[in-house]
Short mmCIF file of C-alpha atoms and ligand atoms in Angstrom, two decimals:
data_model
loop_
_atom_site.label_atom_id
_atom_site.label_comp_id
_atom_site.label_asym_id
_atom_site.label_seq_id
_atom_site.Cartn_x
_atom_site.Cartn_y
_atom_site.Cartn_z
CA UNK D 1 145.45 141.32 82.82
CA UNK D 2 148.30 143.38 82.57
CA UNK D 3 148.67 147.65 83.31
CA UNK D 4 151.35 149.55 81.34
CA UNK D 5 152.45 153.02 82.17
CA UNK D 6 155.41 153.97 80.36
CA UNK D 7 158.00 151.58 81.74
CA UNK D 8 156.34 150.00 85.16
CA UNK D 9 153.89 146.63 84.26
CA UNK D 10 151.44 146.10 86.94
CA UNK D 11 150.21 142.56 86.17
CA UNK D 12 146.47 142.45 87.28
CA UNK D 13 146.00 138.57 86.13
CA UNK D 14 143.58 137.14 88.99
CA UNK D 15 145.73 134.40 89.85
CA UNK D 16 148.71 136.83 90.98
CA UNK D 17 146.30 138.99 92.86
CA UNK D 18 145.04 136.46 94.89
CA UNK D 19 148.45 135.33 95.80
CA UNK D 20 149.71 138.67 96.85
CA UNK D 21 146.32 139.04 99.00
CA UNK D 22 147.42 136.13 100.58
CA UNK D 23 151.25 137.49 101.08
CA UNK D 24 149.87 140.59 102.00
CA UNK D 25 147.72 139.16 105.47
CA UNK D 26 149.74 139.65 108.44
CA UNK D 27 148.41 135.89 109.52
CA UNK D 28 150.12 134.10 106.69
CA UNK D 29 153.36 132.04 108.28
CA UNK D 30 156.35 131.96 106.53
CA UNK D 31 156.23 128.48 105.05
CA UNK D 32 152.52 129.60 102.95
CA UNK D 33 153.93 133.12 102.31
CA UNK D 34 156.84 131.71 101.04
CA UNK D 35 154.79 129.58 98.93
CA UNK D 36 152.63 132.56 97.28
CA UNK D 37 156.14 134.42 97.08
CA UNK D 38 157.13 131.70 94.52
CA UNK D 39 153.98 131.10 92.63
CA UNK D 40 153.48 134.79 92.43
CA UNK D 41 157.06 135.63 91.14
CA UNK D 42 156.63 132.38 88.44
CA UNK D 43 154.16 134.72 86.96
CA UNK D 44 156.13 138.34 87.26
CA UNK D 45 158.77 136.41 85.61
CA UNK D 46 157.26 134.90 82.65
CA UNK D 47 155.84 138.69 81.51
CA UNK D 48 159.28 140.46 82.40
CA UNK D 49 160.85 137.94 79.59
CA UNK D 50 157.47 138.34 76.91
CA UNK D 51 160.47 140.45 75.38
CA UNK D 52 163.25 138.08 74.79
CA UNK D 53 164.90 138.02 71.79
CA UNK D 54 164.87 134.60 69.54
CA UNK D 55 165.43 133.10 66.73
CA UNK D 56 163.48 130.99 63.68
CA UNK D 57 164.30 127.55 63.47
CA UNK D 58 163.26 124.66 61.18
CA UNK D 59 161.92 121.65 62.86
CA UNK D 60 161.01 118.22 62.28
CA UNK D 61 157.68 116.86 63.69
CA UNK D 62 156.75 113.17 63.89
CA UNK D 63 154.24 114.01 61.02
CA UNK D 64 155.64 117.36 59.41
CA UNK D 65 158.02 120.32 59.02
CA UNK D 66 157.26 123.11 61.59
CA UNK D 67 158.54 126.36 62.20
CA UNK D 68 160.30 127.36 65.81
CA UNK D 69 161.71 129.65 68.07
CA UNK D 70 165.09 129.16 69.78
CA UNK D 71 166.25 132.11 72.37
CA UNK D 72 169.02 134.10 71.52
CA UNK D 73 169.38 136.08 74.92
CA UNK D 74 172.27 135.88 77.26
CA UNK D 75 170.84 136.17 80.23
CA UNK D 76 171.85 137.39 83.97
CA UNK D 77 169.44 136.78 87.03
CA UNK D 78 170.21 139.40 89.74
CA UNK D 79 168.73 138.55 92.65
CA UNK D 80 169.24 140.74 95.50
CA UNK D 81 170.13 139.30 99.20
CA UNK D 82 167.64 138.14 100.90
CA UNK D 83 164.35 138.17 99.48
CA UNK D 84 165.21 138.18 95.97
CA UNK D 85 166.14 134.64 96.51
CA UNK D 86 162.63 133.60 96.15
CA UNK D 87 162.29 134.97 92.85
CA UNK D 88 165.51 133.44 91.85
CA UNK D 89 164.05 130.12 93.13
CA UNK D 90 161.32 130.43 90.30
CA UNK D 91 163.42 131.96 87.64
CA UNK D 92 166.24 129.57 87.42
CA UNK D 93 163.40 126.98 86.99
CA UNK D 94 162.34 129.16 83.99
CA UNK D 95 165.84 129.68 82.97
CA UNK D 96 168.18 126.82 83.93
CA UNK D 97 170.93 128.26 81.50
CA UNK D 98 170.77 131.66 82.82
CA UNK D 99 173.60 133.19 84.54
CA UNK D 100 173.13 133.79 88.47
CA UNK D 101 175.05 137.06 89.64
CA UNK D 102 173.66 137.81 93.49
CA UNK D 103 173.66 140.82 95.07
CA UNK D 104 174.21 141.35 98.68
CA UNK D 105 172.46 144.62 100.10
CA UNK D 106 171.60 145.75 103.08
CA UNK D 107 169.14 148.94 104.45
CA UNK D 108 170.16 150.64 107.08
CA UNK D 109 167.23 150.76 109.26
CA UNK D 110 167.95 154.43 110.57
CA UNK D 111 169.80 155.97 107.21
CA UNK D 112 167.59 153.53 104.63
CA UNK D 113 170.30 153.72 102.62
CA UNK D 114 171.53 150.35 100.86
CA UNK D 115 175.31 149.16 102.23
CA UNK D 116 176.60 146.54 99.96
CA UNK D 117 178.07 143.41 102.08
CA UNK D 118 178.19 141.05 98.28
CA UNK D 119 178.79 140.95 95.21
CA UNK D 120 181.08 139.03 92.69
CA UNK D 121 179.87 140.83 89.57
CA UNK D 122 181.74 139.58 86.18
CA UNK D 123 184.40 141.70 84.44
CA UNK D 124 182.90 142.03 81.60
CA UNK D 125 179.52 140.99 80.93
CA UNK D 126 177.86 140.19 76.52
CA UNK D 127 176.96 142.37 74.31
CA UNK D 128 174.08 141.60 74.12
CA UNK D 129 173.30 140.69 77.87
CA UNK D 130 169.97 140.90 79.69
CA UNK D 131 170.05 141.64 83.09
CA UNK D 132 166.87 140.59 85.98
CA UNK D 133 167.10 141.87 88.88
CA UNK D 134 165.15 140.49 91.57
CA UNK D 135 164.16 141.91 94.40
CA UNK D 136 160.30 141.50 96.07
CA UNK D 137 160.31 144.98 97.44
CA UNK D 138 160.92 148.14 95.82
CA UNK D 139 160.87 151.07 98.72
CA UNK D 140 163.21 153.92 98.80
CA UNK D 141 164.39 152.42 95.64
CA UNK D 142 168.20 152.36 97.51
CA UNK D 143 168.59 148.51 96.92
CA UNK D 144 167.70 148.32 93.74
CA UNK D 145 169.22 151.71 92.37
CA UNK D 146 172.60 150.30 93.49
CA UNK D 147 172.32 146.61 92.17
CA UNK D 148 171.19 148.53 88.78
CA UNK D 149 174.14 150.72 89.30
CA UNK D 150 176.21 147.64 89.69
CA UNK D 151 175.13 146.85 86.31
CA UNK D 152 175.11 149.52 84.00
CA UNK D 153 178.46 149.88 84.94
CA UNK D 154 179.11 146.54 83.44
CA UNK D 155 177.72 148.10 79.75
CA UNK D 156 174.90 145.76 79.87
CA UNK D 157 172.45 146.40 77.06
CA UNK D 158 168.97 146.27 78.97
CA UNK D 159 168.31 146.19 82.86
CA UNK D 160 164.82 144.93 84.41
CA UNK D 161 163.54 144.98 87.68
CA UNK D 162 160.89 142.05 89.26
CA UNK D 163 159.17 143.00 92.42
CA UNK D 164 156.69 141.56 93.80
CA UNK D 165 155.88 145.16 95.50
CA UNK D 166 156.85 148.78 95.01
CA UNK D 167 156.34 152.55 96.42
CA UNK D 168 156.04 155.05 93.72
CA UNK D 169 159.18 156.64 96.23
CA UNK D 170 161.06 153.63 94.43
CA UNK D 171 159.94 153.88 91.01
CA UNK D 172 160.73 157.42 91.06
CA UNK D 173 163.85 156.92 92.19
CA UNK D 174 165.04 154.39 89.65
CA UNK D 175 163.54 156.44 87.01
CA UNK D 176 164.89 159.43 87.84
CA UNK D 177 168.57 158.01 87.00
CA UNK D 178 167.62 154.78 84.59
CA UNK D 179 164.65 156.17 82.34
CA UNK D 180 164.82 153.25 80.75
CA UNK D 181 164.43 150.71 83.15
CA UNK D 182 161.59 148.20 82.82
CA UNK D 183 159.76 147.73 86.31
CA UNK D 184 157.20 144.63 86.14
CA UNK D 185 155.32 144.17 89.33
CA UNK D 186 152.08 143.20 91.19
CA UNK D 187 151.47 146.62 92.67
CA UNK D 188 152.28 149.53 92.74
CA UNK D 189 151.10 150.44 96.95
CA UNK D 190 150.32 153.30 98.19
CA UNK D 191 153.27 155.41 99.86
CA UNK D 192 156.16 154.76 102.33
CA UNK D 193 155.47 155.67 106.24
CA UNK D 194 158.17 157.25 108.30
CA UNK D 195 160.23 154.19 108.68
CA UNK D 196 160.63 153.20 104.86
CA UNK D 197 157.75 150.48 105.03
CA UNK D 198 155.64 150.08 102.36
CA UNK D 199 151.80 150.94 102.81
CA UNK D 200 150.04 148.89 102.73
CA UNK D 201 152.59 146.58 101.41
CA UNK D 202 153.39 143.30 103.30
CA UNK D 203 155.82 143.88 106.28
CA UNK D 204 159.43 142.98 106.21
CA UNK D 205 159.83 140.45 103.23
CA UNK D 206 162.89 138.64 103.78
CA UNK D 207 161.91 138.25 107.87
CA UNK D 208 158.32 136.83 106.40
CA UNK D 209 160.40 134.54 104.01
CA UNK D 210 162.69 133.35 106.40
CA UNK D 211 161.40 133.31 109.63
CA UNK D 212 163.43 135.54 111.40
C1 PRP G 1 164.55 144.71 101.83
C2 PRP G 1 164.03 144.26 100.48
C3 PRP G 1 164.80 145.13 99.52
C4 PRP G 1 164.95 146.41 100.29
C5 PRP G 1 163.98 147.43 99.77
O1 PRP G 1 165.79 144.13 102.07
O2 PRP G 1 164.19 142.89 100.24
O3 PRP G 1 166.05 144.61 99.15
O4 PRP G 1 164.66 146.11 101.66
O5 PRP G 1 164.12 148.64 100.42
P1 PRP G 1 164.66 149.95 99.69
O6 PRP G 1 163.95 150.03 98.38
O7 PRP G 1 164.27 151.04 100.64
O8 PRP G 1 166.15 149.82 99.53
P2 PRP G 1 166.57 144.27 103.47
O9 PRP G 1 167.57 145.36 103.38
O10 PRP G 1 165.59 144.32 104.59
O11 PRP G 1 167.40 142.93 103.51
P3 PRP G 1 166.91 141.41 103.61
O12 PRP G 1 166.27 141.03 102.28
O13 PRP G 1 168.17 140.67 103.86
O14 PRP G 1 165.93 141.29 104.75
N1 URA G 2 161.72 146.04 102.83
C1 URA G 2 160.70 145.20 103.11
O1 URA G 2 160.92 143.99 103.26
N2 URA G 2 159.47 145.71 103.20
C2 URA G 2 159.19 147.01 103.04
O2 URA G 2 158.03 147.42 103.13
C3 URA G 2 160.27 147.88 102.75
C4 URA G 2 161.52 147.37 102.65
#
């Protein structure tokens, strides 16, 4: 169900596929693709946190003792403006005590290149702090390199990236500064065309998501 390179997860389960054939299909309206956005990312989700930390706990059952996990975590969700609301959507739902940090980024449609318009990062952020970030479509890699950027500057002690799609342009790009950065996603597409789209990808996300 699940590819591993070295730090990129491609999760093959069948249920994900068939929602990102469905996001995929230029005749899906907004309020299905949405829909497939957020049971799609529900799954990214769960297998970006298979590595949380936790704890052993004692518990009581109605008929016995048992043995239990508690998480340990402190946890950021960064999702970036737009799209990456949708995964935030489904990850708060996960998390409800996580920390939500957004990111406001914007391509330049001629440059490509990622101007920030948001962000209200904290000072200082746990040692031991886990940062998401969320964002549906890895490209150029310019959004998320700079929301990552945003956070390693903040000492964090792991950085992950969700997308729902990405270039190899992208994961090259993160890689090539953050080595260590996890990448768990549904594809891995083919190649960027000449205007920074993904092939075959799935069109403009956040237009798709929002109706615009
Ligand atoms: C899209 C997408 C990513 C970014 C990916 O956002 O949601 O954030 O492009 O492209 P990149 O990897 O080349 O940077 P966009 O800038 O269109 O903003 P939006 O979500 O508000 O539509
Ligand atoms: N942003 C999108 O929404 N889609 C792409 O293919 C590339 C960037």
């Amino acid at each position: 169900m699940v590819v591993e390179t070295k730090q990129v997860t491609i999760v093959n389960h069948p249920l994900v596929q068939a929602h990102l054939a469905k996001i995929r299909d230029v005749n899906t309206q907004s309020p299905q693709f949405r829909m497939h956005c957020l049971e799609l990312g529900r799954f990214l989700i769960y297998e970006a946190l298979a590595g949380l930390t936790t704890r052993e706990i004692k518990i009581e059952t109605p008929v016995g003792k048992a043995k239990g996990i508690v998480l340990t975590d402190y946890i950021i969700l960064a999702p970036v403006l737009r799209a990456g609301l949708v995964l935030a959507e489904e990850a708060q739902k996960i998390l409800p005590q996580a920390k939500v940090y957004h990111v406001g980024l914007k391509r330049n449609e001629k440059t490509l290149e990622a101007v920030s318009y948001y962000s209200n990062l904290p000072q200082i952020a746990p040692i031991d702090c886990r940062v998401f970030i969320l964002d549906p479509m890895l490209a150029t890699g310019g959004s998320a390199l700079a929301a990552c950027e945003l956070f390693y500057n903040l000492k964090v002690k792991e950085i992950n990236l969700i997308s729902i799609v990405c270039a190899p342009e992208g994961i090259a790009k993160i890689h090539a500064k953050f080595p260590q950065i996890k990448i768990v996603t549904a594809s891995v597409d083919k190649c960027l065309n000449d205007v920074g789209y993904i092939v075959p990808g799935l069109g403009d996300c956040g237009d798709r998501l929002f109706a615009t």
